[in-house]
Tab-separated table of C-alpha atoms in Angstrom:
chain	number	residue	atom	x	y	z
A	1	MET	CA	8.786	36.195	-4.991
A	2	ASP	CA	10.022	36.012	-1.388
A	3	GLN	CA	6.586	37.101	-0.150
A	4	ILE	CA	4.848	34.376	-2.171
A	5	LEU	CA	7.076	31.515	-1.035
A	6	PRO	CA	8.212	32.236	2.522
A	7	PHE	CA	10.412	29.190	2.896
A	8	GLY	CA	12.607	29.071	5.945
A	9	ASP	CA	13.536	27.020	8.955
A	10	TRP	CA	10.007	26.660	10.277
A	11	PHE	CA	8.521	25.767	6.923
A	12	TRP	CA	10.625	22.604	6.688
A	13	TRP	CA	9.891	21.553	10.276
A	14	ILE	CA	6.161	22.000	9.680
A	15	ALA	CA	6.426	20.159	6.354
A	16	ALA	CA	8.196	17.273	8.118
A	17	GLY	CA	5.415	17.097	10.720
A	18	VAL	CA	2.688	17.127	8.068
A	19	LEU	CA	4.483	14.417	6.088
A	20	LEU	CA	4.764	12.266	9.219
A	21	ILE	CA	1.026	12.677	9.786
A	22	PHE	CA	0.482	11.547	6.174
A	23	GLU	CA	2.689	8.538	6.940
A	24	LEU	CA	0.319	7.555	9.738
A	25	MET	CA	-2.727	7.847	7.469
A	26	ALA	CA	-1.359	6.224	4.305
A	27	PRO	CA	-0.523	2.558	3.797
A	28	GLY	CA	3.077	1.619	3.214
A	29	VAL	CA	6.252	3.468	4.069
A	30	PHE	CA	6.891	6.458	1.822
A	31	PHE	CA	6.133	9.794	3.461
A	32	MET	CA	8.659	8.981	6.179
A	33	PHE	CA	11.458	9.419	3.634
A	34	LEU	CA	10.033	12.743	2.485
A	35	ALA	CA	9.778	13.887	6.104
A	36	ALA	CA	13.432	12.965	6.613
A	37	ALA	CA	14.317	15.030	3.541
A	38	ALA	CA	12.372	17.984	4.964
A	39	VAL	CA	14.251	17.649	8.268
A	40	ALA	CA	17.595	17.565	6.415
A	41	VAL	CA	16.709	20.721	4.476
A	42	GLY	CA	15.512	22.379	7.687
A	43	LEU	CA	18.819	21.592	9.389
A	44	LEU	CA	20.832	22.905	6.439
A	45	ASP	CA	18.704	26.036	6.236
A	46	THR	CA	19.210	26.679	9.945
A	47	VAL	CA	22.989	26.403	9.601
A	48	LEU	CA	23.543	27.964	6.158
A	49	SER	CA	20.516	30.282	5.624
A	50	ILE	CA	20.065	29.350	1.954
A	51	GLY	CA	17.532	30.647	-0.590
A	52	TRP	CA	14.196	28.990	-1.281
A	53	GLN	CA	15.225	27.824	-4.773
A	54	ILE	CA	18.149	25.881	-3.355
A	55	GLU	CA	15.939	24.573	-0.534
A	56	LEU	CA	13.481	23.123	-3.042
A	57	ALA	CA	16.281	21.584	-5.093
A	58	LEU	CA	17.835	20.090	-1.955
A	59	PHE	CA	14.463	18.729	-0.867
A	60	ALA	CA	14.045	17.010	-4.245
A	61	VAL	CA	17.552	15.546	-4.114
A	62	PHE	CA	17.278	14.437	-0.477
A	63	SER	CA	13.857	12.895	-1.141
A	64	LEU	CA	15.210	10.855	-4.028
A	65	VAL	CA	18.292	9.766	-2.091
A	66	PHE	CA	16.347	8.802	1.039
A	67	VAL	CA	13.727	6.840	-0.911
A	68	LEU	CA	16.319	4.989	-3.001
A	69	ALA	CA	18.537	4.267	0.018
A	70	GLY	CA	15.753	3.510	2.498
A	71	ARG	CA	13.651	0.994	0.599
A	72	PRO	CA	16.364	-1.707	0.383
A	73	PHE	CA	17.156	-1.164	4.068
A	74	LEU	CA	13.504	-1.758	5.002
A	75	LYS	CA	13.292	-4.830	2.762
A	76	ARG	CA	16.344	-6.348	4.477
A	77	ARG	CA	14.663	-5.785	7.819
A	78	LYS	CA	11.510	-7.478	6.436
A	79	VAL	CA	9.297	-4.477	7.200
A	80	PHE	CA	7.121	-5.309	4.208
A	81	ASP	CA	6.663	-9.002	5.084
A	82	SER	CA	3.445	-10.038	6.743
A	83	ASP	CA	2.172	-13.136	8.489
A	84	ARG	CA	-1.118	-12.528	6.605
A	85	PRO	CA	-0.160	-11.483	3.064
A	86	ASN	CA	-3.732	-11.915	1.759
A	87	LEU	CA	-5.374	-9.865	4.484
A	88	ASN	CA	-7.073	-7.463	2.057
A	89	GLN	CA	-7.467	-10.091	-0.665
A	90	ARG	CA	-9.056	-12.953	1.221
A	91	MET	CA	-10.218	-14.702	-1.929
A	92	TYR	CA	-6.630	-15.871	-2.539
A	93	ASP	CA	-6.696	-17.755	0.774
A	94	HIS	CA	-9.274	-20.129	-0.734
A	95	VAL	CA	-7.289	-21.092	-3.851
A	96	GLY	CA	-6.613	-24.819	-3.689
A	97	GLY	CA	-9.394	-25.457	-1.188
A	98	THR	CA	-12.267	-27.897	-1.712
A	99	PHE	CA	-15.838	-26.913	-0.830
A	100	VAL	CA	-19.400	-28.161	-1.238
A	101	LEU	CA	-21.829	-26.112	-3.336
A	102	ALA	CA	-24.889	-24.897	-1.439
A	103	GLU	CA	-26.391	-23.647	-4.712
A	104	PRO	CA	-26.045	-25.028	-8.244
A	105	VAL	CA	-23.746	-23.439	-10.827
A	106	VAL	CA	-25.886	-22.396	-13.811
A	107	ASP	CA	-24.520	-20.955	-17.065
A	108	GLY	CA	-21.047	-20.857	-15.545
A	109	LYS	CA	-22.079	-18.620	-12.656
A	110	GLY	CA	-22.913	-19.436	-9.072
A	111	ARG	CA	-22.353	-18.639	-5.447
A	112	LEU	CA	-20.337	-20.428	-2.819
A	113	GLY	CA	-20.564	-19.999	0.948
A	114	ILE	CA	-17.226	-20.219	2.717
A	115	GLU	CA	-17.383	-19.663	6.473
A	116	ASP	CA	-19.520	-16.519	6.819
A	117	THR	CA	-18.964	-15.076	3.327
A	118	ILE	CA	-20.839	-15.708	0.089
A	119	TRP	CA	-18.501	-15.636	-2.918
A	120	GLU	CA	-19.536	-15.369	-6.542
A	121	LEU	CA	-17.909	-18.030	-8.640
A	122	ARG	CA	-17.254	-18.966	-12.224
A	123	GLY	CA	-16.960	-22.536	-13.400
A	124	PRO	CA	-18.680	-25.448	-15.138
A	125	ASP	CA	-22.369	-26.108	-14.536
A	126	LEU	CA	-22.676	-28.281	-11.436
A	127	PRO	CA	-25.584	-29.377	-9.231
A	128	ARG	CA	-26.141	-28.391	-5.637
A	129	GLY	CA	-24.029	-30.486	-3.239
A	130	ALA	CA	-21.209	-31.067	-5.737
A	131	LYS	CA	-17.656	-30.752	-4.492
A	132	VAL	CA	-15.591	-28.005	-6.147
A	133	ARG	CA	-11.945	-27.004	-5.954
A	134	VAL	CA	-11.012	-23.337	-6.186
A	135	THR	CA	-8.378	-23.024	-8.913
A	136	GLY	CA	-7.992	-19.268	-9.159
A	137	VAL	CA	-9.451	-15.807	-8.847
A	138	ASP	CA	-11.014	-13.625	-11.534
A	139	GLY	CA	-11.499	-10.137	-10.132
A	140	MET	CA	-13.730	-10.708	-7.106
A	141	ARG	CA	-14.971	-14.114	-8.329
A	142	LEU	CA	-13.560	-17.504	-7.456
A	143	VAL	CA	-12.798	-19.807	-10.357
A	144	VAL	CA	-13.767	-23.408	-9.602
A	145	GLU	CA	-13.687	-26.862	-11.150
A	146	ALA	CA	-15.312	-30.127	-10.161
A	147	ALA	CA	-13.319	-31.854	-7.440
């Protein structure tokens, strides 16, 4: 089994580096905690020269501890807050806004141009030029009512 799983000092340092690369590629903050767990196991393995079974168990325990302890710390530091919370969901920026229809709403479906984007919408049948207020979002469609 030792030939199949050659865990050791270098394995954990390489694993930490790979996990940090994943952290750069993935959204959010998660792989950083796993990389810290890999570094902790690497340090312990360097000092104590432990077996691979214990290394894996320690990695699992350290990962859990670092994730559970690190998330509240990052929330207190407001790492997850953003000045643009709807950046990837721009349709929510339009909720509450009033706009003029460039096309009529027929059978509850229509399209609305806001700035440089055409949005599909759902709402009551209305003629072209009517004012509408965006009241919500349904998937990728704006939900409107007569203003």
